[in-house]
Amino acid sequence: MTTDDASPHLTWTDDDEPRSGRFGDVYFSRDDGLAETRAVFLQGCGLPEAWTDRQAFTVAELGFGTGLNIVALLDLWRRTRPVGGRLHIFSIEGFPLTAQEAARALSAWPELAEAAAPLIKAWPAATPGFHRIDLPMFDAVLDLAIGDAAWALTQWSGQADAWFLDGFSPALNPGMWSAEVLGGVAARSAPGARLATFTVAGAVRRGLAERGFVVDKRPGHGRKRERLEARLPGEAPPSPEPRVAVIGAGVAGAATVRALAALGARPVVFEAERPGAGASGFPVGLATPRLDVGDKGVAALYAQALERAGDLYDQTSDAVIATGVLQLAQAPRDLARFPKIAAQPVWPEGAMTVADAAAAEAWLGEPVSDGGLMMRDARVVRPTAVLEAWLDGAERHAGQVADLRREGDVWHLFDAQGRRLAEAETVVVAAGWGTASLLDQLSLSPVRGQADWVEATAAPAVAWGGYAAPTADGFLYGATHRRGDTSLDARDDDSAANLATLAARLPRLAARAGAGVRGRRAAVRATTADRLPVVGRVAEGLYVLGGLGSRGFCIAPLLAEHLAATILRRPSPLRVDLAARVSPDRSAIRPKPLAEPSSQAQD
């Protein structure tokens, strides 16, 4: 795939056809582009017959372009999908168009407007990496990878049932048809996968055949004499439908329930007291990313997490209290770091901007000595609204799970008195600090945090080591950070410390805090040695989502979708390299390998 950014990205022909300046070719013919898509790709992959009676079907594409193939696919799926079926789409694009450019291109076919409008409305940023687009009106989801095709194929965890190979021709864009790319396509194909493409180039035919595909030439469409269809031998395995028990109903547990339900599962939730009884139970939560200049993987992980969290919170009624958080310098070196963070390519344009002292003062309503970093897409959320919405419809049980034992293929859940609460093929432990007692083979540490809040005029969202955020009727500020402390009692000295921290940075806001009607609360967060979450398989049928620290409302939604995809063997929105960074198998989390349980496990 070429990366000649000096050539124009997109031009329009006299017939209003979109043309790539990089590759010197049109994306489609305005006269018969839709007919070609339907003939070459939809019919070429045996659609809609191939998804008959399938509860889950995955289509992958090389060359997202204007989105025409995907819109035509969604239109067909809308009209012919099986009852209860869910469509997963994965597409790769090296040089993405804007939503406005795609809308202009797709306007050539008014009959596709119903399918095109939701896609254009949710059009992702053009930043490198993976972007998830929800299309709930179609029971579909699209993961769009922005970047080199060979790289994207190594980073995707899915198995495609159908492939649309629609890059520009091998003569114009040889990188899209390389041996490396064709090998990635084969590696990411499910048994029985169908493949279609407009090209009959000999290198493509041979490359597919050498990788196990049965390749056939078919009559072409329009002026093209021939096209290719290919099939991988075998049959797609059935999708697993395990009974899943989720332990914990904070943001980690609720996000897991939402993600599983979105894939058609019906999890059972266990919570010792009530949703949000732990660290997710404060009046507000901040969805802010971990900022890292030196580690590109961490920066990419939290950029994707913030984008995904924002999308999901915006879709959740009454969840978002405010958008935008100002990060002030915690140490002098931060002032030099902020421009570097803002320049990282993982953030959408304008998402991270350096604010000078005047801009910071305008945001805060009081003078500050230095500026900061404006995190445009960070959010202040209402935890009760998030948890209620994401747990809605799930089977819920009160009672604290104190012990897990595996007998045969089933996990048994027991309370502290040894009473059996339930059994399930799959268990997800998402119990915050409570995860440590259930999964003692993982290295987690407690950090106690106390925050205070007042009824007063709302404050802007700001963080610097301490933080303040608007609530429904005032603002919250804090929080203490006591390592190794697991006490839940609210303390006067911690309230005094919070007020002093606020006064040292924002004295006018602290004066308002001192005059308001006060509330306070303490909770214990679970942290890891490398400050990264832990998500994935711990043992057969046993999974974890934890170690979120103070970033739970930012990172949990994305990681929960990765976890649900892992459990149900569906494509994950998380890149393979980033999934490895948060795996339970990394040395910072599990220094000693855990033997697989035989008849019983005490986790």
XYZ file of N, CA, C and O in Angstrom, residues 3-180:
712
model
N 2.061 5.118 0.386
C 1.794 6.156 1.388
C 2.248 7.517 0.868
O 2.779 8.331 1.604
N 2.060 7.754 -0.406
C 2.458 9.020 -1.019
C 1.445 10.098 -0.666
O 0.479 10.338 -1.366
N 1.695 10.758 0.473
C 0.745 11.752 0.948
C 0.831 13.063 0.165
O 0.030 13.969 0.391
N 1.821 13.190 -0.734
C 1.941 14.432 -1.480
C 0.869 14.535 -2.558
O 0.490 15.632 -2.970
N 0.368 13.415 -3.061
C -0.642 13.456 -4.105
C -2.004 13.731 -3.505
O -2.264 13.399 -2.355
N -2.923 14.346 -4.253
C -4.241 14.673 -3.705
C -4.991 13.411 -3.309
O -4.916 12.387 -3.984
N -5.727 13.508 -2.243
C -6.442 12.347 -1.724
C -7.650 12.020 -2.578
O -7.852 10.880 -2.978
N -8.470 12.982 -2.854
C -9.727 12.722 -3.549
C -10.044 13.867 -4.489
O -9.954 15.036 -4.127
N -10.424 13.513 -5.698
C -10.951 14.483 -6.655
C -12.253 13.915 -7.196
O -12.626 12.777 -6.914
N -12.945 14.724 -7.984
C -14.233 14.301 -8.547
C -14.192 14.483 -10.049
O -13.758 15.517 -10.553
N -14.672 13.476 -10.760
C -14.705 13.556 -12.218
C -15.868 14.444 -12.658
O -16.700 14.870 -11.847
N -15.935 14.705 -13.960
C -17.034 15.507 -14.486
C -18.380 14.833 -14.254
O -19.422 15.499 -14.212
N -18.365 13.498 -14.106
C -19.605 12.757 -13.828
C -19.851 12.600 -12.331
O -20.710 11.814 -11.915
N -19.085 13.347 -11.521
C -19.219 13.338 -10.060
C -18.879 11.962 -9.463
O -19.463 11.532 -8.477
N -17.903 11.306 -10.072
C -17.397 10.054 -9.510
C -16.173 10.351 -8.655
O -15.303 11.130 -9.071
N -16.070 9.758 -7.466
C -14.886 9.991 -6.631
C -13.668 9.296 -7.217
O -13.726 8.127 -7.599
N -12.561 10.009 -7.279
C -11.340 9.485 -7.889
C -10.178 9.643 -6.921
O -9.993 10.701 -6.319
N -9.392 8.591 -6.751
C -8.220 8.634 -5.876
C -7.036 9.246 -6.613
O -6.615 8.742 -7.664
N -6.490 10.337 -6.080
C -5.286 10.910 -6.640
C -4.058 10.062 -6.371
O -3.088 10.130 -7.125
N -4.092 9.292 -5.330
C -2.941 8.443 -5.008
C -2.801 7.287 -5.985
O -1.702 6.908 -6.377
N -3.936 6.684 -6.348
C -3.883 5.472 -7.160
C -4.360 5.684 -8.594
O -4.328 4.757 -9.399
N -4.830 6.894 -8.902
C -5.183 7.208 -10.279
C -6.348 6.422 -10.814
O -6.346 6.029 -11.985
N -7.354 6.186 -9.993
C -8.505 5.410 -10.441
C -9.730 5.865 -9.660
O -9.619 6.407 -8.553
N -10.913 5.619 -10.254
C -12.155 5.957 -9.566
C -12.487 4.863 -8.553
O -12.116 3.694 -8.720
N -13.220 5.248 -7.501
C -13.660 4.269 -6.516
C -14.748 3.375 -7.093
O -14.848 2.206 -6.739
N -15.587 3.947 -7.938
C -16.650 3.171 -8.583
C -17.182 3.975 -9.759
O -16.910 5.171 -9.888
N -17.934 3.282 -10.611
C -18.635 3.953 -11.706
C -19.993 4.411 -11.211
O -20.740 3.628 -10.617
N -20.312 5.665 -11.448
C -21.606 6.181 -11.027
C -22.753 5.486 -11.758
O -23.860 5.351 -11.242
N -22.474 4.989 -12.960
C -23.521 4.340 -13.754
C -23.895 2.977 -13.190
O -25.082 2.639 -13.090
N -22.896 2.151 -12.847
C -23.223 0.787 -12.422
C -22.408 0.329 -11.221
O -22.216 -0.862 -11.018
N -21.923 1.259 -10.398
C -21.119 0.883 -9.238
C -21.865 0.005 -8.258
O -21.322 -0.977 -7.738
N -23.124 0.333 -7.987
C -23.911 -0.471 -7.053
C -24.198 -1.851 -7.636
O -24.094 -2.867 -6.940
N -24.540 -1.891 -8.910
C -24.799 -3.184 -9.547
C -23.546 -4.049 -9.520
O -23.617 -5.273 -9.311
N -22.381 -3.430 -9.723
C -21.129 -4.189 -9.676
C -20.871 -4.726 -8.273
O -20.463 -5.883 -8.104
N -21.100 -3.903 -7.265
C -20.931 -4.359 -5.885
C -21.815 -5.566 -5.598
O -21.376 -6.555 -5.002
N -23.056 -5.478 -6.004
C -23.983 -6.576 -5.728
C -23.594 -7.840 -6.478
O -23.663 -8.949 -5.943
N -23.149 -7.682 -7.728
C -22.804 -8.853 -8.523
C -21.475 -9.471 -8.090
O -21.368 -10.694 -7.911
N -20.461 -8.623 -7.917
C -19.125 -9.140 -7.638
C -18.992 -9.607 -6.199
O -18.512 -10.727 -5.934
N -19.429 -8.803 -5.244
C -19.146 -9.101 -3.842
C -20.295 -9.823 -3.130
O -20.081 -10.861 -2.505
N -21.505 -9.307 -3.228
C -22.614 -9.943 -2.507
C -22.943 -11.303 -3.107
O -22.921 -12.328 -2.414
N -23.235 -11.316 -4.391
C -23.534 -12.599 -5.040
C -22.290 -13.479 -5.106
O -22.380 -14.702 -4.982
N -21.133 -12.853 -5.287
C -19.898 -13.624 -5.364
C -19.567 -14.369 -4.093
O -18.878 -15.391 -4.115
N -20.057 -13.877 -2.960
C -19.851 -14.552 -1.674
C -21.069 -15.382 -1.264
O -21.164 -15.826 -0.108
N -22.000 -15.551 -2.198
C -23.153 -16.399 -1.911
C -24.129 -15.810 -0.922
O -24.806 -16.533 -0.191
N -24.223 -14.474 -0.922
C -25.129 -13.802 0.010
C -26.440 -13.467 -0.710
O -26.417 -13.074 -1.879
N -27.553 -13.647 -0.034
C -27.722 -13.880 1.406
C -27.788 -15.341 1.838
O -27.915 -15.612 3.023
N -27.725 -16.281 0.896
C -27.917 -17.684 1.263
C -26.908 -18.151 2.315
O -27.230 -18.978 3.176
N -25.681 -17.603 2.273
C -24.629 -18.080 3.178
C -24.945 -17.801 4.643
O -24.421 -18.487 5.529
N -25.756 -16.791 4.923
C -26.040 -16.514 6.340
C -27.405 -17.051 6.795
O -27.842 -16.768 7.912
N -28.037 -17.827 5.969
C -29.306 -18.426 6.377
C -29.105 -19.276 7.633
O -28.192 -20.094 7.694
N -29.939 -19.046 8.645
C -29.916 -19.794 9.903
C -28.643 -19.573 10.723
O -28.395 -20.299 11.681
N -27.839 -18.576 10.356
C -26.630 -18.272 11.139
C -26.960 -17.202 12.182
O -27.498 -16.150 11.855
N -26.601 -17.460 13.438
C -26.814 -16.483 14.496
C -25.722 -15.424 14.517
O -25.912 -14.336 15.062
N -24.576 -15.751 13.935
C -23.476 -14.791 13.851
C -22.781 -14.985 12.518
O -22.486 -16.119 12.119
N -22.544 -13.887 11.809
C -21.908 -13.955 10.495
C -20.931 -12.795 10.390
O -21.246 -11.664 10.774
N -19.726 -13.075 9.863
C -18.672 -12.067 9.790
C -18.232 -11.849 8.356
O -17.886 -12.806 7.653
N -18.251 -10.604 7.930
C -17.783 -10.206 6.609
C -16.571 -9.300 6.795
O -16.605 -8.363 7.596
N -15.502 -9.581 6.057
C -14.301 -8.744 6.112
C -14.015 -8.184 4.729
O -14.373 -8.784 3.713
N -13.342 -7.038 4.713
C -13.146 -6.317 3.453
C -11.776 -5.666 3.427
O -11.324 -5.109 4.432
N -11.135 -5.728 2.286
C -9.934 -4.938 2.028
C -10.332 -3.788 1.123
O -10.761 -4.002 -0.016
N -10.246 -2.558 1.624
C -10.584 -1.390 0.822
C -11.946 -0.826 1.142
O -12.900 -0.987 0.375
N -12.066 -0.151 2.289
C -13.354 0.400 2.729
C -13.832 1.509 1.800
O -15.021 1.600 1.473
N -12.899 2.369 1.386
C -13.210 3.416 0.409
C -14.357 4.308 0.811
O -14.378 4.900 1.891
N -15.369 4.382 -0.050
C -16.543 5.215 0.193
C -17.556 4.544 1.117
O -18.538 5.165 1.502
N -17.333 3.266 1.414
C -18.295 2.503 2.204
C -19.404 1.880 1.371
O -20.338 1.295 1.924
N -19.310 1.955 0.030
C -20.393 1.463 -0.818
C -20.662 -0.028 -0.597
O -21.818 -0.442 -0.468
N -19.615 -0.837 -0.571
C -19.829 -2.277 -0.381
C -20.531 -2.569 0.942
O -21.412 -3.432 1.019
N -20.134 -1.863 1.975
C -20.702 -2.114 3.302
C -22.146 -1.635 3.365
O -23.012 -2.286 3.966
N -22.441 -0.512 2.745
C -23.819 -0.021 2.719
C -24.713 -0.992 1.950
O -25.838 -1.297 2.373
N -24.222 -1.498 0.819
C -24.995 -2.491 0.062
C -25.174 -3.770 0.874
O -26.243 -4.399 0.834
N -24.135 -4.156 1.621
C -24.231 -5.327 2.502
C -25.282 -5.105 3.578
O -26.118 -5.989 3.852
N -25.259 -3.938 4.218
C -26.237 -3.641 5.267
C -27.657 -3.621 4.712
O -28.600 -4.087 5.373
N -27.807 -3.095 3.510
C -29.128 -3.074 2.885
C -29.642 -4.496 2.653
O -30.811 -4.798 2.919
N -28.760 -5.377 2.188
C -29.153 -6.777 1.968
C -29.430 -7.476 3.296
O -30.410 -8.216 3.424
N -28.571 -7.247 4.286
C -28.760 -7.860 5.607
C -30.082 -7.396 6.225
O -30.815 -8.187 6.815
N -30.382 -6.132 6.084
C -31.631 -5.586 6.643
C -32.841 -6.315 6.087
O -33.826 -6.556 6.796
N -32.787 -6.697 4.822
C -33.932 -7.318 4.160
C -33.986 -8.831 4.293
O -35.055 -9.422 4.153
N -32.851 -9.467 4.592
C -32.810 -10.935 4.527
C -32.199 -11.603 5.753
O -32.057 -12.821 5.763
N -31.836 -10.835 6.778
C -31.104 -11.432 7.900
C -31.958 -12.466 8.619
O -33.189 -12.335 8.695
N -31.308 -13.490 9.178
C -32.043 -14.497 9.944
C -32.520 -13.912 11.262
O -31.919 -12.965 11.796
N -33.596 -14.458 11.807
C -34.135 -13.985 13.082
C -33.078 -14.168 14.165
O -32.514 -15.255 14.325
N -32.798 -13.093 14.901
C -31.805 -13.150 15.968
C -30.376 -13.086 15.492
O -29.450 -13.129 16.305
N -30.150 -12.971 14.179
C -28.793 -12.963 13.652
C -28.080 -11.648 13.898
O -28.684 -10.578 13.943
N -26.753 -11.747 14.046
C -25.917 -10.569 14.255
C -24.794 -10.570 13.227
O -24.128 -11.584 13.026
N -24.594 -9.409 12.622
C -23.598 -9.255 11.562
C -22.401 -8.490 12.106
O -22.550 -7.414 12.692
N -21.212 -9.051 11.895
C -19.978 -8.353 12.251
C -19.222 -8.049 10.969
O -19.031 -8.933 10.128
N -18.785 -6.806 10.838
C -18.058 -6.367 9.647
C -16.687 -5.857 10.072
O -16.560 -5.109 11.044
N -15.664 -6.281 9.340
C -14.308 -5.770 9.549
C -13.814 -5.251 8.205
O -13.862 -5.956 7.199
N -13.349 -4.009 8.189
C -12.869 -3.427 6.944
C -11.582 -2.664 7.203
O -11.349 -2.165 8.321
N -10.751 -2.592 6.169
C -9.444 -1.951 6.284
C -9.351 -0.827 5.263
O -9.742 -0.993 4.098
N -8.812 0.302 5.695
C -8.636 1.445 4.795
C -7.339 2.164 5.160
O -7.112 2.507 6.325
N -6.501 2.368 4.159
C -5.248 3.070 4.401
C -5.386 4.571 4.359
O -4.651 5.290 5.046
N -6.318 5.070 3.559
C -6.463 6.513 3.363
C -7.938 6.885 3.446
O -8.621 7.006 2.414
N -8.474 7.049 4.634
C -9.925 7.216 4.804
C -10.443 8.541 4.253
O -9.777 9.577 4.337
N -11.646 8.464 3.724
C -12.365 9.663 3.306
C -13.022 10.302 4.520
O -13.135 9.699 5.579
N -13.495 11.518 4.348
C -14.290 12.161 5.386
C -15.744 11.726 5.242
O -16.165 11.208 4.196
N -16.513 11.968 6.270
C -17.940 11.643 6.211
C -18.623 12.435 5.108
O -19.521 11.919 4.419
N -18.205 13.679 4.911
C -18.823 14.517 3.877
C -18.521 13.960 2.483
O -19.388 13.941 1.603
N -17.284 13.493 2.288
C -16.929 12.919 0.993
C -17.706 11.625 0.741
O -18.186 11.385 -0.373
N -17.830 10.798 1.772
C -18.580 9.548 1.613
C -20.053 9.833 1.325
O -20.672 9.169 0.483
N -20.616 10.808 2.027
C -22.021 11.140 1.812
C -22.259 11.604 0.374
O -23.259 11.233 -0.261
N -21.352 12.410 -0.142
C -21.486 12.871 -1.529
C -21.413 11.692 -2.491
O -22.210 11.594 -3.439
N -20.474 10.778 -2.252
C -20.322 9.630 -3.135
C -21.548 8.724 -3.098
O -22.056 8.288 -4.132
N -22.047 8.449 -1.909
C -23.157 7.509 -1.761
C -24.497 8.110 -2.158
O -25.472 7.377 -2.348
N -24.558 9.414 -2.285
C -25.820 10.056 -2.673
C -26.245 9.672 -4.082
O -27.382 9.937 -4.482
N -25.352 9.040 -4.820
C -25.704 8.599 -6.171
C -26.786 7.534 -6.157
O -27.434 7.309 -7.191
N -27.008 6.890 -4.995
C -27.994 5.809 -4.917
C -28.971 6.084 -3.786
O -28.798 5.609 -2.654
N -30.016 6.841 -4.062
C -31.007 7.153 -3.026
C -31.630 5.909 -2.403
O -32.071 5.943 -1.250
N -31.681 4.804 -3.158
C -32.275 3.585 -2.614
C -31.470 3.008 -1.460
O -31.964 2.152 -0.716
N -30.219 3.476 -1.277
C -29.387 3.016 -0.168
C -29.388 3.984 1.015
O -28.668 3.769 1.992
N -30.195 5.032 0.934
C -30.141 6.088 1.945
C -30.397 5.553 3.355
O -29.755 5.971 4.324
N -31.330 4.624 3.487
C -31.669 4.100 4.809
C -30.503 3.343 5.426
O -30.326 3.349 6.650
N -29.701 2.693 4.604
C -28.533 1.984 5.107
C -27.336 2.907 5.244
O -26.495 2.722 6.139
N -27.230 3.906 4.384
C -26.065 4.784 4.386
C -26.087 5.790 5.527
O -25.034 6.105 6.117
N -27.259 6.301 5.869
C -27.346 7.393 6.847
C -26.739 7.032 8.206
O -25.954 7.817 8.765
N -27.054 5.873 8.802
C -26.454 5.555 10.104
C -24.940 5.414 10.037
O -24.237 5.780 10.983
N -24.425 4.872 8.936
C -22.979 4.728 8.802
C -22.300 6.088 8.703
O -21.291 6.343 9.367
N -22.855 6.970 7.910
C -22.261 8.305 7.765
C -22.346 9.076 9.082
O -21.399 9.777 9.466
N -23.455 8.919 9.796
C -23.601 9.621 11.079
C -22.556 9.178 12.091
O -22.070 9.981 12.886
N -22.191 7.899 12.040
C -21.225 7.357 13.008
C -19.817 7.270 12.427
O -18.959 6.594 13.004
N -19.561 7.915 11.316
C -18.265 7.833 10.626
C -17.122 8.131 11.591
O -17.142 9.142 12.293
N -16.123 7.270 11.658
C -15.085 7.443 12.690
C -14.024 8.458 12.301
O -13.936 8.883 11.141
N -13.207 8.802 13.282
C -12.065 9.664 13.026
C -11.058 8.927 12.150
O -11.052 7.693 12.074
N -10.185 9.691 11.505
C -9.221 9.108 10.573
C -7.909 8.756 11.252
O -6.869 8.645 10.596
N -7.923 8.556 12.559
C -6.698 8.248 13.284
C -6.298 6.791 13.073
O -7.153 5.923 12.909
N -5.004 6.487 13.088
C -4.563 5.103 12.903
C -5.113 4.201 14.001
O -5.301 4.626 15.143
N -5.372 2.944 13.644
C -5.843 1.976 14.631
C -7.226 1.469 14.306
O -7.727 1.620 13.187
N -7.869 0.851 15.314
C -9.186 0.243 15.148
C -10.266 1.170 15.696
O -10.098 1.769 16.756
N -11.382 1.238 14.975
C -12.518 2.061 15.383
C -13.781 1.213 15.275
O -14.042 0.618 14.228
N -14.574 1.197 16.338
C -15.818 0.425 16.318
C -17.009 1.348 16.072
O -17.138 2.401 16.704
N -17.886 0.922 15.165
C -19.090 1.669 14.817
C -20.291 0.782 15.108
O -20.420 -0.310 14.549
N -21.164 1.248 15.983
C -22.392 0.520 16.295
C -23.451 0.816 15.253
O -23.675 1.978 14.882
N -24.125 -0.226 14.804
C -25.239 -0.093 13.876
C -26.405 -0.911 14.419
O -26.819 -1.926 13.828
N -26.956 -0.493 15.569
C -27.951 -1.325 16.253
C -29.224 -1.534 15.462
O -29.913 -2.541 15.644
N -29.564 -0.611 14.582
C -30.780 -0.778 13.782
C -30.669 -1.947 12.811
O -31.670 -2.419 12.278
N -29.440 -2.432 12.599
C -29.218 -3.589 11.733
C -28.760 -4.819 12.532
O -28.461 -5.855 11.921
N -28.671 -4.709 13.873
C -28.019 -5.752 14.671
C -26.647 -6.052 14.076
O -26.264 -7.206 13.855
N -25.908 -4.977 13.820
C -24.603 -5.105 13.179
C -23.602 -4.181 13.860
O -23.971 -3.196 14.510
N -22.331 -4.518 13.702
C -21.256 -3.676 14.199
C -20.137 -3.711 13.163
O -19.912 -4.725 12.495
N -19.470 -2.581 13.001
C -18.363 -2.456 12.056
C -17.102 -2.079 12.814
O -17.090 -1.104 13.556
N -16.045 -2.855 12.616
C -14.716 -2.485 13.090
C -13.912 -2.033 11.883
O -13.657 -2.835 10.963
N -13.527 -0.777 11.864
C -12.755 -0.219 10.752
C -11.314 -0.039 11.205
O -11.043 0.657 12.183
N -10.394 -0.661 10.481
C -8.970 -0.536 10.768
C -8.383 0.501 9.826
O -8.473 0.353 8.599
N -7.776 1.540 10.396
C -7.109 2.565 9.605
C -5.621 2.261 9.629
O -4.979 2.320 10.679
N -5.067 1.921 8.471
C -3.646 1.604 8.419
C -3.334 0.634 7.300
O -4.185 0.294 6.470
N -2.111 0.167 7.285
C -1.634 -0.773 6.287
C -2.390 -2.091 6.382
O -2.639 -2.607 7.480
N -2.738 -2.669 5.253
C -3.558 -3.879 5.242
C -2.843 -5.056 5.892
O -3.452 -5.801 6.670
N -1.578 -5.265 5.567
C -0.855 -6.395 6.150
C -0.784 -6.269 7.659
O -0.973 -7.249 8.395
N -0.523 -5.068 8.154
C -0.482 -4.848 9.602
C -1.844 -5.102 10.223
O -1.954 -5.788 11.252
N -2.893 -4.567 9.623
C -4.230 -4.704 10.203
C -4.645 -6.165 10.303
O -5.287 -6.575 11.279
N -4.283 -6.975 9.313
C -4.655 -8.383 9.341
C -3.950 -9.129 10.466
O -4.506 -10.065 11.039
N -2.727 -8.726 10.799
C -2.043 -9.368 11.926
C -2.650 -8.960 13.258
O -2.475 -9.656 14.260
N -3.352 -7.829 13.278
C -3.885 -7.300 14.535
C -5.344 -7.661 14.777
O -5.864 -7.423 15.863
N -6.013 -8.215 13.780
C -7.420 -8.580 13.937
C -7.527 -10.005 14.446
O -6.813 -10.901 13.989
N -8.447 -10.249 15.371
C -8.592 -11.567 15.976
C -9.748 -12.361 15.389
O -10.014 -13.480 15.831
N -10.447 -11.793 14.413
C -11.657 -12.435 13.917
C -11.403 -13.532 12.902
O -10.270 -13.768 12.449
N -12.467 -14.218 12.535
C -12.473 -15.227 11.483
C -13.627 -14.879 10.542
O -14.791 -14.919 10.940
N -13.307 -14.539 9.311
C -14.322 -14.065 8.374
C -15.022 -15.226 7.682
O -14.385 -16.201 7.272
N -16.329 -15.097 7.521
C -17.120 -16.042 6.735
C -17.180 -15.632 5.269
O -17.476 -16.459 4.399
N -16.917 -14.363 4.997
C -16.918 -13.861 3.622
C -15.909 -12.728 3.521
O -15.730 -11.957 4.471
N -15.251 -12.632 2.362
C -14.250 -11.589 2.119
C -14.603 -10.812 0.851
O -14.879 -11.411 -0.198
N -14.549 -9.481 0.959
C -14.611 -8.603 -0.205
C -13.190 -8.064 -0.422
O -12.715 -7.252 0.383
N -12.506 -8.494 -1.467
C -11.178 -7.954 -1.784
C -11.365 -6.849 -2.809
O -11.544 -7.110 -4.001
N -11.339 -5.599 -2.335
C -11.741 -4.472 -3.186
C -10.743 -3.326 -3.138
O -11.119 -2.160 -3.195
N -9.465 -3.655 -3.005
C -8.468 -2.600 -3.148
C -8.360 -2.169 -4.602
O -8.881 -2.835 -5.502
N -7.696 -1.045 -4.851
C -7.442 -0.679 -6.238
C -6.628 -1.788 -6.903
O -5.985 -2.595 -6.228
N -6.641 -1.860 -8.193
C -6.120 -3.013 -8.926
C -4.674 -3.318 -8.555
O -3.921 -2.420 -8.148
N -4.249 -4.582 -8.718
C -2.864 -4.946 -8.399
C -1.839 -4.112 -9.158
O -0.748 -3.859 -8.641
N -2.171 -3.681 -10.360
C -1.227 -2.870 -11.124
C -1.030 -1.493 -10.487
O 0.073 -0.934 -10.519
N -2.092 -0.941 -9.901
C -2.022 0.390 -9.314
C -1.658 0.368 -7.835
O -1.065 1.325 -7.321
N -2.021 -0.687 -7.136
C -1.822 -0.765 -5.684
C -1.335 -2.167 -5.306
O -2.046 -2.933 -4.673
N -0.118 -2.533 -5.716
C 0.360 -3.906 -5.513
C 0.451 -4.305 -4.043
O 0.308 -5.485 -3.721
N 0.672 -3.342 -3.153
C 0.803 -3.680 -1.747
C -0.439 -4.310 -1.155
O -0.356 -5.123 -0.227
N -1.622 -3.959 -1.684
C -2.874 -4.512 -1.178
C -3.048 -5.981 -1.566
O -3.855 -6.691 -0.968
N -2.257 -6.461 -2.529
C -2.403 -7.821 -3.039
C -1.138 -8.647 -2.813
O -0.933 -9.657 -3.479
N -0.315 -8.217 -1.895
C 0.963 -8.884 -1.657
C 0.774 -10.270 -1.061
O -0.300 -10.622 -0.552
N 1.825 -11.071 -1.090
C 1.782 -12.398 -0.472
C 1.486 -12.285 1.011
O 0.772 -13.129 1.586
N 2.003 -11.241 1.644
C 1.759 -11.042 3.070
C 0.279 -10.790 3.348
O -0.302 -11.334 4.292
